[in-house]
PDB file of C-alpha atoms and ligand atoms in Angstrom:
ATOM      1  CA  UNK Z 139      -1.188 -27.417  -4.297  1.00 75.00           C
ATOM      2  CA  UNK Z 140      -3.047 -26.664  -7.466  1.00 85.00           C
ATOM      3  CA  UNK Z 141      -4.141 -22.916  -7.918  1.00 95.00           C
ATOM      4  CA  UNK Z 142      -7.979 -21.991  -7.483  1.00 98.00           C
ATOM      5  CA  UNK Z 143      -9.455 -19.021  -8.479  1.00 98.00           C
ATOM      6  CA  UNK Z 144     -12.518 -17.979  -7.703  1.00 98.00           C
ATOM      7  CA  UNK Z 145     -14.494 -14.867  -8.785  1.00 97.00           C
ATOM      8  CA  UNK Z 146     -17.386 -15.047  -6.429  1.00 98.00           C
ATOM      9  CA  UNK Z 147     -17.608 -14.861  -2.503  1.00 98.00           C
ATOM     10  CA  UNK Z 148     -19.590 -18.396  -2.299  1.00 98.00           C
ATOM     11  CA  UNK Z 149     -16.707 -20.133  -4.656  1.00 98.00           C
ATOM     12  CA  UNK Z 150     -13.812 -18.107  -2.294  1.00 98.00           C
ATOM     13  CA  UNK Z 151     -15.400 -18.891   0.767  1.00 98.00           C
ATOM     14  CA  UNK Z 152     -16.136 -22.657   0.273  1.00 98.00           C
ATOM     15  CA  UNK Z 153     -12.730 -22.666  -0.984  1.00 98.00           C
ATOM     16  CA  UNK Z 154     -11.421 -21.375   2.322  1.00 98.00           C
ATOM     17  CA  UNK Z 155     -13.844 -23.658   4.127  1.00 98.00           C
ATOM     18  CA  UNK Z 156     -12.139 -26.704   2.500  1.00 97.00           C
ATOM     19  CA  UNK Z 157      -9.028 -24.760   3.950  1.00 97.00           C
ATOM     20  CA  UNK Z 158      -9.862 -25.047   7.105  1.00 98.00           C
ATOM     21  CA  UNK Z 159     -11.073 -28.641   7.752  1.00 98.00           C
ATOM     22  CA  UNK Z 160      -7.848 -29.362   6.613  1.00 98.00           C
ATOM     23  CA  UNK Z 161      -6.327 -27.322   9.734  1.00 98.00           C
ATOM     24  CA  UNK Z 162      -4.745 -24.717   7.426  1.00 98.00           C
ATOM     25  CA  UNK Z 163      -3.661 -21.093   8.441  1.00 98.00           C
ATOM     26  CA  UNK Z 164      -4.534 -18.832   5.680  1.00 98.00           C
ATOM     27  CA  UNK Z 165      -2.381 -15.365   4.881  1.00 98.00           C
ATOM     28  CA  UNK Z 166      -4.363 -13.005   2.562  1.00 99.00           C
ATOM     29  CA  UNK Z 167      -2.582 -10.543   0.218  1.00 99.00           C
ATOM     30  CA  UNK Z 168      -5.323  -7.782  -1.058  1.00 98.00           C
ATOM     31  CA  UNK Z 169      -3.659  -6.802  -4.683  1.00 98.00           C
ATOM     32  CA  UNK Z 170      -5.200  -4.524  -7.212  1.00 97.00           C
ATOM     33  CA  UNK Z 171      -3.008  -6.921  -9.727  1.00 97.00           C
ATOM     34  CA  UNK Z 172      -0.935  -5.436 -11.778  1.00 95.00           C
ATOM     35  CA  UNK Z 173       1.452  -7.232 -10.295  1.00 96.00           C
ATOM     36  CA  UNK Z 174       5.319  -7.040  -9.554  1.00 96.00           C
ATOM     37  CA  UNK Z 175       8.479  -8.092  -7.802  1.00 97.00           C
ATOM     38  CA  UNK Z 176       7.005  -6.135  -4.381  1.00 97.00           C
ATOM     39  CA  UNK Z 177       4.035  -7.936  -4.623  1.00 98.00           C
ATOM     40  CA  UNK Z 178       5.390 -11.175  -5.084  1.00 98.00           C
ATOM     41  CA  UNK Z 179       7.697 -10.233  -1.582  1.00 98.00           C
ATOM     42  CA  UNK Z 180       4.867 -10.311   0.284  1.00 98.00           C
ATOM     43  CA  UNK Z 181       3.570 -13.973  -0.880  1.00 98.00           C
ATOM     44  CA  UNK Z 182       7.259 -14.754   0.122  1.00 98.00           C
ATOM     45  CA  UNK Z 183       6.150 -13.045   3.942  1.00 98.00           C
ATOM     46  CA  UNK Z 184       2.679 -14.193   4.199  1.00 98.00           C
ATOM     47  CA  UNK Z 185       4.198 -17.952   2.868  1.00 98.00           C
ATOM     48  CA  UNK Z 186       6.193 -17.631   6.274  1.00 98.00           C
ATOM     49  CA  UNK Z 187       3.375 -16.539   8.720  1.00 98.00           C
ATOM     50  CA  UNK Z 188       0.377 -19.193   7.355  1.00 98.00           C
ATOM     51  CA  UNK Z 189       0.066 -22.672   6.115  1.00 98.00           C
ATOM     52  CA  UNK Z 190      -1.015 -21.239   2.506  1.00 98.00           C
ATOM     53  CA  UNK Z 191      -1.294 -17.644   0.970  1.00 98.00           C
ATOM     54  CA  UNK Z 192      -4.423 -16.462  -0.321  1.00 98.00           C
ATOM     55  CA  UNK Z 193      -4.604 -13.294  -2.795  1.00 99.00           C
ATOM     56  CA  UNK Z 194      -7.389 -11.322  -4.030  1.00 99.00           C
ATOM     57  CA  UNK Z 195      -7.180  -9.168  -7.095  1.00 98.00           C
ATOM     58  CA  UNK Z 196      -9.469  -5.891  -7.143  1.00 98.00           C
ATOM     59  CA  UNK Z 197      -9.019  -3.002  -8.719  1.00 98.00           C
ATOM     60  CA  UNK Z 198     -11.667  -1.034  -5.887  1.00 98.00           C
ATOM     61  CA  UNK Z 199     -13.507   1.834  -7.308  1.00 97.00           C
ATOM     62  CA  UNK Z 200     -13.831   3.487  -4.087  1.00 98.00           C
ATOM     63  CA  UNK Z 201     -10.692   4.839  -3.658  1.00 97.00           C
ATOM     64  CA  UNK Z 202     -10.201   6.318  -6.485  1.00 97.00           C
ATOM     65  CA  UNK Z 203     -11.071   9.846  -7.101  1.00 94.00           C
ATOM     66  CA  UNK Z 204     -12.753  10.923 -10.358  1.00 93.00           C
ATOM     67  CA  UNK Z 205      -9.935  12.703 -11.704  1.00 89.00           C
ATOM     68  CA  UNK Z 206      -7.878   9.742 -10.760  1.00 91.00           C
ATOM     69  CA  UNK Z 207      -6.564   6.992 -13.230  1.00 90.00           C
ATOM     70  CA  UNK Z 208      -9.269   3.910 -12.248  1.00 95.00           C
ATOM     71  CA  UNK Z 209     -10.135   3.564 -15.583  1.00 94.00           C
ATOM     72  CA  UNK Z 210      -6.237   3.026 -16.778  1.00 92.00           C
ATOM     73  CA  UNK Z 211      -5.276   1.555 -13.972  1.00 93.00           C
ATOM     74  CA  UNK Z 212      -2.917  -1.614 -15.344  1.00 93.00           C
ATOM     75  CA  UNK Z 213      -4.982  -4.746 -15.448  1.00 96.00           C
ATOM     76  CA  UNK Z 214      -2.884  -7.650 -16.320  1.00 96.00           C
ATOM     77  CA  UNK Z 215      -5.052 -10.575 -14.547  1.00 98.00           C
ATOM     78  CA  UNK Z 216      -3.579 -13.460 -16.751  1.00 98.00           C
ATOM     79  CA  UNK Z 217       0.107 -12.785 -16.059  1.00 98.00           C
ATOM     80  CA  UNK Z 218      -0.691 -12.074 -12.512  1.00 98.00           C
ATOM     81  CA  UNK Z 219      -2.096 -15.510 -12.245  1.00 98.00           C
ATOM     82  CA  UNK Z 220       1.018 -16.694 -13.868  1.00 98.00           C
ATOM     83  CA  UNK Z 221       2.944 -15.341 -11.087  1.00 98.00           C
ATOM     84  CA  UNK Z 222       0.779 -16.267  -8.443  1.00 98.00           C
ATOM     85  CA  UNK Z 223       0.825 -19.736  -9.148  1.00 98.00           C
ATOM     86  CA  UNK Z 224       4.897 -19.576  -9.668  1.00 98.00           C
ATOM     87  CA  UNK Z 225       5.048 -18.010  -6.385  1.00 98.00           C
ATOM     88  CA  UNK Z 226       3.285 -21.172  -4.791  1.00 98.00           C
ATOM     89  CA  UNK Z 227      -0.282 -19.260  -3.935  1.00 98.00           C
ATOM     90  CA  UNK Z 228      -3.200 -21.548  -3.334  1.00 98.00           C
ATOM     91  CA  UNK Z 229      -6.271 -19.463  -3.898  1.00 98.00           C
ATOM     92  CA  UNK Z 230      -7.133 -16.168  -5.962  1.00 98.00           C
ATOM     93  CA  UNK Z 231     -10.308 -14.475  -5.460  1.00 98.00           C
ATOM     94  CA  UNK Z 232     -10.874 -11.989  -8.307  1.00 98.00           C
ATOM     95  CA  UNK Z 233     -13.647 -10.433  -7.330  1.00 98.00           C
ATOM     96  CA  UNK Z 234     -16.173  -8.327  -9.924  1.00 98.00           C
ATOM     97  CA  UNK Z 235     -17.660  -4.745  -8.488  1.00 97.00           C
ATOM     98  CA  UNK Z 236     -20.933  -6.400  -8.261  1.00 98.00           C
ATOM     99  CA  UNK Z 237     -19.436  -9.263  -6.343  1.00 98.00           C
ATOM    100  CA  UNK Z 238     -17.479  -6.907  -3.712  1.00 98.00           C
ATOM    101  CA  UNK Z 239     -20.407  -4.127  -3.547  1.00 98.00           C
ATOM    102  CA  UNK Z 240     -23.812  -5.631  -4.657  1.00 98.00           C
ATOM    103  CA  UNK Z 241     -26.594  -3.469  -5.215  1.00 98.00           C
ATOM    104  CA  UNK Z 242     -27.848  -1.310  -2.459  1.00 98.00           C
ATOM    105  CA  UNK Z 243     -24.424  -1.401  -1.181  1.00 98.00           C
ATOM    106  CA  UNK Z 244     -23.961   1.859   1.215  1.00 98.00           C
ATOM    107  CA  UNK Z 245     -21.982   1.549   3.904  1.00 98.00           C
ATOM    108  CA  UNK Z 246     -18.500   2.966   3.804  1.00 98.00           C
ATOM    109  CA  UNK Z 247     -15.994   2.364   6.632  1.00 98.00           C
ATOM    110  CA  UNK Z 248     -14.508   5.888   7.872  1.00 98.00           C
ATOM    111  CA  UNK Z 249     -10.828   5.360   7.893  1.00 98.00           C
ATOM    112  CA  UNK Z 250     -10.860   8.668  11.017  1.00 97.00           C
ATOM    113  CA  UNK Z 251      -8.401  11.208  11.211  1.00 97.00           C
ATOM    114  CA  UNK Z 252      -5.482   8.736  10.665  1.00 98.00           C
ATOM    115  CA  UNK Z 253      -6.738   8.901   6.918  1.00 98.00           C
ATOM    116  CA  UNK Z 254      -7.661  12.273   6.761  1.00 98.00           C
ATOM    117  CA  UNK Z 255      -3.613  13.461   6.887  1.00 98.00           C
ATOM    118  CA  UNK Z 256      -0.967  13.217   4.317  1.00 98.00           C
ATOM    119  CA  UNK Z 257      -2.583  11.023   1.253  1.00 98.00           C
ATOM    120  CA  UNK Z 258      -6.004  11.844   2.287  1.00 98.00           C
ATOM    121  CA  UNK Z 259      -5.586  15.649   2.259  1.00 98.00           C
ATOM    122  CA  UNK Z 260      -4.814  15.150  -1.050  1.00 97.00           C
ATOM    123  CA  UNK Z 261      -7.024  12.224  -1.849  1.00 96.00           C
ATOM    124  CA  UNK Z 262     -10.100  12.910  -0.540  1.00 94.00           C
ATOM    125  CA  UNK Z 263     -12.107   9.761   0.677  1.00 96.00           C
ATOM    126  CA  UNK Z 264      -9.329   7.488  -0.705  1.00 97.00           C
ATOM    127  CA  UNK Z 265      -8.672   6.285   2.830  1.00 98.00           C
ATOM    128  CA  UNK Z 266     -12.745   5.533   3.333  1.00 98.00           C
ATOM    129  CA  UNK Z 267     -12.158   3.644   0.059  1.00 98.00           C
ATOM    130  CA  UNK Z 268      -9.070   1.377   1.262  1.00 98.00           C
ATOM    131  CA  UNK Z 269     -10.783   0.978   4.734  1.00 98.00           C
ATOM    132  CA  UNK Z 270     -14.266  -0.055   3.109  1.00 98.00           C
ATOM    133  CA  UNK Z 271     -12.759  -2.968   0.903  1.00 98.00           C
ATOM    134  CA  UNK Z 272      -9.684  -4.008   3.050  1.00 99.00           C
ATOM    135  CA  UNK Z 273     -12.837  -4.567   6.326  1.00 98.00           C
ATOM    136  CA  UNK Z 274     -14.990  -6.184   3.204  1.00 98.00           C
ATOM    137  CA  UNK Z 275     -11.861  -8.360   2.093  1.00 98.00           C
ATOM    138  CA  UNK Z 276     -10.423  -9.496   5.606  1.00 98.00           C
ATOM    139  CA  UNK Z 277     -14.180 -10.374   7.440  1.00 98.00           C
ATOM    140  CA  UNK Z 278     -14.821 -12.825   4.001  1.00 98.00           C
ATOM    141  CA  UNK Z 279     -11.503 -14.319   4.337  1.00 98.00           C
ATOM    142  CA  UNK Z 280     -11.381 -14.241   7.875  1.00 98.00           C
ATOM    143  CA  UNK Z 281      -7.449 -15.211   7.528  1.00 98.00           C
ATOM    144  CA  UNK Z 282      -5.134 -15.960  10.674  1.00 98.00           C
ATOM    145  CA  UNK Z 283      -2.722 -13.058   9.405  1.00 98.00           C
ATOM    146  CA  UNK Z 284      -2.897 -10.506   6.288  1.00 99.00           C
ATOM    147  CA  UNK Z 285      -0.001  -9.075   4.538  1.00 99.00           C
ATOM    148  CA  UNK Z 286       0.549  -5.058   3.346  1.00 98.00           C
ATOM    149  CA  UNK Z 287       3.635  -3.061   1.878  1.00 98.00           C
ATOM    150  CA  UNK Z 288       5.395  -0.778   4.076  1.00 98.00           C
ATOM    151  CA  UNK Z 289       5.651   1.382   0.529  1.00 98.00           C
ATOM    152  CA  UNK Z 290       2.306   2.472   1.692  1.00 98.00           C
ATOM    153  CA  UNK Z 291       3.053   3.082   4.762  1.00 98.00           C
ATOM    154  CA  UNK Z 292      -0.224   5.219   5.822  1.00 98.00           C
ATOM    155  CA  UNK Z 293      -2.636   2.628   4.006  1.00 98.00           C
ATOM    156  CA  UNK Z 294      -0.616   0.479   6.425  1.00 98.00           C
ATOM    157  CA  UNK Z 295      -1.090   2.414   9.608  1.00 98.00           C
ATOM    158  CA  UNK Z 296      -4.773   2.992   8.551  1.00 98.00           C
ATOM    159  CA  UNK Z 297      -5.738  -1.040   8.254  1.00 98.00           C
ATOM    160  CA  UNK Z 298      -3.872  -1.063  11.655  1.00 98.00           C
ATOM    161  CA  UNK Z 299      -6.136   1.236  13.396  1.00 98.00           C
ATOM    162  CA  UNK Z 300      -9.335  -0.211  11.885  1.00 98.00           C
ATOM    163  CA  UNK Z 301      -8.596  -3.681  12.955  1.00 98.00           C
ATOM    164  CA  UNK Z 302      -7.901  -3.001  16.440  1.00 98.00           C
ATOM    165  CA  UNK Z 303     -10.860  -0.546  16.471  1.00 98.00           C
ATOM    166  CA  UNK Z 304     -13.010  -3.028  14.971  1.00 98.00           C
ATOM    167  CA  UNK Z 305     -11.898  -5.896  16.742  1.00 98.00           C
ATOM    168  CA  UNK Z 306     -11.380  -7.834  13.435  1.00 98.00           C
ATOM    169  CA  UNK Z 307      -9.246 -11.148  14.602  1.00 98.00           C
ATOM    170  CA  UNK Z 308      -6.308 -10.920  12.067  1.00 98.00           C
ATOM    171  CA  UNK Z 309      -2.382 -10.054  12.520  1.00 98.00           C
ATOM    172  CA  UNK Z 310      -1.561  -7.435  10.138  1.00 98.00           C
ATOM    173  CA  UNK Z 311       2.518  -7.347   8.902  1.00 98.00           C
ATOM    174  CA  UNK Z 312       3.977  -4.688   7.381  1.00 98.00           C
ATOM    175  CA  UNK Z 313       6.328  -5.973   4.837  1.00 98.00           C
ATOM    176  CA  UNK Z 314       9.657  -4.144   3.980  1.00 97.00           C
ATOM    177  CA  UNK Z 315       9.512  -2.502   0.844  1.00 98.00           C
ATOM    178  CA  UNK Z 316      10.950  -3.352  -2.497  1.00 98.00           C
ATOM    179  CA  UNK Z 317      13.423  -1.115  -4.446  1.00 98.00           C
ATOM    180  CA  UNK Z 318      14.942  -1.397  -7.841  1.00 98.00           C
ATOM    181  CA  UNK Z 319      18.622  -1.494  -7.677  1.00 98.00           C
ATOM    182  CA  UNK Z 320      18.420   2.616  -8.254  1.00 98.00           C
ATOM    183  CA  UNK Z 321      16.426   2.819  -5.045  1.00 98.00           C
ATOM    184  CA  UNK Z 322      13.293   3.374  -6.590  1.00 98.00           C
ATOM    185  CA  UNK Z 323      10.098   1.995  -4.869  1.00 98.00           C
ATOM    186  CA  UNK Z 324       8.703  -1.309  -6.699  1.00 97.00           C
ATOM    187  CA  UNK Z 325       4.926   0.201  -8.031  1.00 96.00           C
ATOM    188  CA  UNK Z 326       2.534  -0.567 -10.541  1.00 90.00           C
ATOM    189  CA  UNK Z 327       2.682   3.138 -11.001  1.00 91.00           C
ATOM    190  CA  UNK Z 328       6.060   3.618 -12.037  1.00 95.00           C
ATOM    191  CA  UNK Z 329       4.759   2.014 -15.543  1.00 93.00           C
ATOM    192  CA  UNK Z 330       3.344   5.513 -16.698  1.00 94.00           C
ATOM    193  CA  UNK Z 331       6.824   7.162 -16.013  1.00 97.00           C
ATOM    194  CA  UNK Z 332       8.513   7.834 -19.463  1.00 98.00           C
ATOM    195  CA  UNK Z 333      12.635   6.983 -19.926  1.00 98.00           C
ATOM    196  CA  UNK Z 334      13.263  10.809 -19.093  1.00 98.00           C
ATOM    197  CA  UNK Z 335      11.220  10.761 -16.031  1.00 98.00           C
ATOM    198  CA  UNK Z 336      11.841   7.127 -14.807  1.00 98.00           C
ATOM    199  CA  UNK Z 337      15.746   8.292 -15.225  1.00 98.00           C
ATOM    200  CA  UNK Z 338      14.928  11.228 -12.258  1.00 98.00           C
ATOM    201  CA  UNK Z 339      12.475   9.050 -10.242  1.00 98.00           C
ATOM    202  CA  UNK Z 340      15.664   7.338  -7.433  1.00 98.00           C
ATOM    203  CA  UNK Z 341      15.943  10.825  -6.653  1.00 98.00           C
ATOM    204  CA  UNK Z 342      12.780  10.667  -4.454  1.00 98.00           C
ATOM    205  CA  UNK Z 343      14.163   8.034  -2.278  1.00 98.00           C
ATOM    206  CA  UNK Z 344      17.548   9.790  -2.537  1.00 98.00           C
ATOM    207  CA  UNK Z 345      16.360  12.934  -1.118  1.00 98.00           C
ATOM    208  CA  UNK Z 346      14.717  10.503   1.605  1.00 98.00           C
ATOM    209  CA  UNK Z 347      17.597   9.183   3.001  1.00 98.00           C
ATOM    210  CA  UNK Z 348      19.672  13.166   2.597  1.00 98.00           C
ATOM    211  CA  UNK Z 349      16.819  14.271   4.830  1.00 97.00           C
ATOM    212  CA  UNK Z 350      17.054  11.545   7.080  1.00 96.00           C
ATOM    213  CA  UNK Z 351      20.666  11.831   7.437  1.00 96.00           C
ATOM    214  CA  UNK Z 352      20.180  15.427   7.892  1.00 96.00           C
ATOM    215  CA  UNK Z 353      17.605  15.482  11.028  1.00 94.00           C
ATOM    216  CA  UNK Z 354      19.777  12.728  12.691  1.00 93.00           C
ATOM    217  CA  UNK Z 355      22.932  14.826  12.712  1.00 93.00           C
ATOM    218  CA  UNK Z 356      20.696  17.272  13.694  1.00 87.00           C
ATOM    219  CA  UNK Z 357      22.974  20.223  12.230  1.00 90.00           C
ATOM    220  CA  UNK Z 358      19.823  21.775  10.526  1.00 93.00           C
ATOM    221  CA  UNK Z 359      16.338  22.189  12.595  1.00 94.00           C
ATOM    222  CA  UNK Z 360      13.582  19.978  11.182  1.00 95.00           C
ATOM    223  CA  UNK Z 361      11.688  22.696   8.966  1.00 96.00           C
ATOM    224  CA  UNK Z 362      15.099  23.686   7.311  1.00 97.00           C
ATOM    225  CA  UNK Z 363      16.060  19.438   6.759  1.00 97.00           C
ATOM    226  CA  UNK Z 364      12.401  18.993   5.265  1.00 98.00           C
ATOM    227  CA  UNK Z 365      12.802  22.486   2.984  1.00 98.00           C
ATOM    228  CA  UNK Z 366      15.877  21.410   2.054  1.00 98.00           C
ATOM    229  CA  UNK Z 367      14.202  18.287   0.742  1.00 98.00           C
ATOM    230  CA  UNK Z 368      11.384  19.985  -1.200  1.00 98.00           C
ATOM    231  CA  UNK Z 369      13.983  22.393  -2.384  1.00 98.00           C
ATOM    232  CA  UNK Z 370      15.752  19.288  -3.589  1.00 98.00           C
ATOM    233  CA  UNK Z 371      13.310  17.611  -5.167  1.00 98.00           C
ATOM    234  CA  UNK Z 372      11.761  20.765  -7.521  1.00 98.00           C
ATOM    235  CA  UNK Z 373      15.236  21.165  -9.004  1.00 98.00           C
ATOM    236  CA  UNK Z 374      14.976  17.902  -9.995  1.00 98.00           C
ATOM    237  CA  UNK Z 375      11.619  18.270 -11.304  1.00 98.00           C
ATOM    238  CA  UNK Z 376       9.219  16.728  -8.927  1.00 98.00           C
ATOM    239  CA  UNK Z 377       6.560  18.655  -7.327  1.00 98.00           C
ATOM    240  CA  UNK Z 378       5.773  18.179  -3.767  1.00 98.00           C
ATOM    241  CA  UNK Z 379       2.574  17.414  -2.497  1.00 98.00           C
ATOM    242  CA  UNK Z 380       4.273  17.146   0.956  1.00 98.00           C
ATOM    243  CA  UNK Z 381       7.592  16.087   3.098  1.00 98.00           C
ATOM    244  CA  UNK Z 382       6.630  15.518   6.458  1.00 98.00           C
ATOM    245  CA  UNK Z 383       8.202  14.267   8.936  1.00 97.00           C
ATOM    246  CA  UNK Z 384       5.473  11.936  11.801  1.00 97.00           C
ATOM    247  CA  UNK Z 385       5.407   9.384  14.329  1.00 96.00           C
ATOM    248  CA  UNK Z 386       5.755   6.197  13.140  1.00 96.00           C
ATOM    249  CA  UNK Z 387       2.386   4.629  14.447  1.00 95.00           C
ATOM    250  CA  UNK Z 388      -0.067   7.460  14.794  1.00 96.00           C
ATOM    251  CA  UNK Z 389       1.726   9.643  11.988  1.00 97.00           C
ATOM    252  CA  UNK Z 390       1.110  12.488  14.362  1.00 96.00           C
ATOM    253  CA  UNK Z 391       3.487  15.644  14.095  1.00 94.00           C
ATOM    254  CA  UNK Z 392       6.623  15.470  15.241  1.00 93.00           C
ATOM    255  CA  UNK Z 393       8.698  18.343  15.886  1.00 88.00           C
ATOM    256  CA  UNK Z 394      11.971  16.320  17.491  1.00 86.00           C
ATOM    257  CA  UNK Z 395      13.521  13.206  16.940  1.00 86.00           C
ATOM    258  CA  UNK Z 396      12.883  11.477  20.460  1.00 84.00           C
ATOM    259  CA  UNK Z 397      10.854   8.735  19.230  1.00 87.00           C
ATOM    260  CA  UNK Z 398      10.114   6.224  16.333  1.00 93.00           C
ATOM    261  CA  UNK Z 399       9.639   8.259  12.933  1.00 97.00           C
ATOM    262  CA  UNK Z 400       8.533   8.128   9.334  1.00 97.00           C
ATOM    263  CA  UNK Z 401       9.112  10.418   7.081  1.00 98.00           C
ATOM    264  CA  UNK Z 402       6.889  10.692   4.475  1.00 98.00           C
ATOM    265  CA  UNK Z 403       6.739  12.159   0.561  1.00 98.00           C
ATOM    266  CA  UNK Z 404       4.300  12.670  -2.495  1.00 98.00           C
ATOM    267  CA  UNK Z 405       5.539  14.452  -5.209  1.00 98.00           C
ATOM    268  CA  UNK Z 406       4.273  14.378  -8.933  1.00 98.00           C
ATOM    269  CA  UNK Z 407       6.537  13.563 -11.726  1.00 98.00           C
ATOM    270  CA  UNK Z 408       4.706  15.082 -14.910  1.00 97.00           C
ATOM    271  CA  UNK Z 409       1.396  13.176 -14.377  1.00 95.00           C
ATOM    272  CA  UNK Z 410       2.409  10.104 -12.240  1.00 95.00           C
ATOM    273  CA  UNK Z 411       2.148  10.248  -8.378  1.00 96.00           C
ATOM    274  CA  UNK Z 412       4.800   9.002  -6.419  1.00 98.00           C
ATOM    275  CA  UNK Z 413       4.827   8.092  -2.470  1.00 98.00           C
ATOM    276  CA  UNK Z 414       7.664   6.866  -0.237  1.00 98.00           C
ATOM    277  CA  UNK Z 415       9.053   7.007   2.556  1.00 98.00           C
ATOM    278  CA  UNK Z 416      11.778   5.865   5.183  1.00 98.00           C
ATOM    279  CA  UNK Z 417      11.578   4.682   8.717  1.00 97.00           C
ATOM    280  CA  UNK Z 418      14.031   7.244  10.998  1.00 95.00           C
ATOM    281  CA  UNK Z 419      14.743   5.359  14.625  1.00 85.00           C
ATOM    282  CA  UNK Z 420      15.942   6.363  18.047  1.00 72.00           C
ATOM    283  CA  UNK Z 421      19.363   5.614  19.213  1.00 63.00           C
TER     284      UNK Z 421
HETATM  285  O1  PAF L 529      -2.443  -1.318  -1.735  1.00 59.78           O
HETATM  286  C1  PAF L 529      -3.318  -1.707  -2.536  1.00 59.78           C
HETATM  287  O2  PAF L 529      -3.035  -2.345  -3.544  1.00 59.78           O
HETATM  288  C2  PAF L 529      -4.782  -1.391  -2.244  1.00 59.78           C
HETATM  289  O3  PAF L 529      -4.913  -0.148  -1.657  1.00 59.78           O
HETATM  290  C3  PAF L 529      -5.478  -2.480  -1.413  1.00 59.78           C
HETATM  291  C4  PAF L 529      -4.873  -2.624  -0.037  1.00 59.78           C
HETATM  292  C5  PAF L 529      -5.414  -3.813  -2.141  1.00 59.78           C
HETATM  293  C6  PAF L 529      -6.954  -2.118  -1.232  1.00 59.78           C
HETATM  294  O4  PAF L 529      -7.608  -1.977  -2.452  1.00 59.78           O
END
């Protein structure tokens, strides 16, 4: 199938309308572009769970904050496309800010206390931001299933919440996420790192899985495993927004290891941001 872009709700929607006579299942991917081999993973998923993919491109001003990079955020729409069509995706939607938030717009979707932790202690409103377009994205598409990244695992926990809350009619999957071959989380980010920085950046995910390893043997108590970690991570140069260790559905404190965990890390290589995290189970 031929790929269609549209970069206006009436062209998207009669687009999925066509869709549908048909009898297809549509997956959605929401992308803010920029896109890479993680993104490209979930197409794979979504190509799995739905008759065809559809992915929207939007790089949403409401989550970012204003000391945050919106303005340099990577914007490479024509390669993306490129990709997109490679990768055997049927419809784009490339939505302006006018588009996505017309004038008069006001009403911003409270991601709760889910979004308040973690990320959103540090990013205030970011979570409101994610929640707002991710609602605005899935009730136009109205898709049978919608794909996220497990790399952002709380954005991921958050769009869980607000669909069952909201009763929105849509499967959300958490895809696995990607690593470079040193470990490192696949991000559009990772493009501001310089060659001395993007050398030290595995050891984020490599202090992830020391920490795991350390709670599981449980030879150290949980505050000295996640110290340990931090500790860890300045030598290297990093600093730590947080380490935490939380449930893996509620990302609630957790102070033991009797249930399914996360374990969770920003830290700040010069002026790039960096999350991750690891999934620790029960045995
Ligand atoms: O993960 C992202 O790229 C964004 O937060 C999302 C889900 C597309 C919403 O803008």
């Amino acid at each position: 199938m031929q790929l269609t872009v549209s970069q206006d709700m009436e062209s998207f929607q009669e687009a999925l309308g066509e869709l549908a006579m048909d009898g297809k299942t549509v997956a959605l991917v929401p992308t803010m572009g920029a896109l890479h081999a993680g993104h490209i993973a979930l197409v794979k998923e979504a190509k799995e769970l739905a008759d065809v993919v559809a992915v929207s491109i939007f790089v949403n001003p409401k989550q970012f904050g204003p000391n945050e990079d919106f303005l340099r955020y990577p914007r490479t729409l024509e390669r993306d496309l490129q990709l997109l069509d490679e990768a055997g995706v049927t419809l784009v939607y490339t939505p302006t800010v006018e588009d996505l938030y017309p004038e008069g717009f006001s009403t911003i979707v409270s991601a709760g206390p889910i979004g308040a932790m973690l990320e959103g202690t540090f990013r205030t409103g970011f979570f409101d931001g994610v929640a707002t377009v991710v609602t605005k994205l899935l009730l136009r598409t109205l898709p049978q299933v919608a794909v996220f990244g497990e790399k952002d695992y709380q954005q991921l926990c958050v769009i869980r919440r607000i669909v069952r809350d909201l009763d929105i009619a849509v499967e959300i999957f958490g895809a696995e996420t990607v690593r470079e071959s040193d470990g490192l989380a696949l991000s559009s980010r990772n493009a501001y790192l310089s060659a001395q920085q993007r050398s030290i950046a595995p050891k984020l995910f490599e202090t992830l899985e020391a920490v795991a390893d350390d709670l599981i043997s449980e030879e150290v108590s949980k505050d000295e495993a996640l110290a340990k970690g931090i500790d860890r991570l300045t030598e290297f140069g990093f600093r730590v927004d947080y380490l935490e260790l939380r449930k893996e559905d509620t990302l609630e404190a957790l102070e033991t290891l009797d249930t399914e965990a996360r374990l969770l890390v920003a830290a700040w290589l010069g002026n790039t941001r960096l999350i991750d995290n690891i999934g620790i189970g029960v045995e």
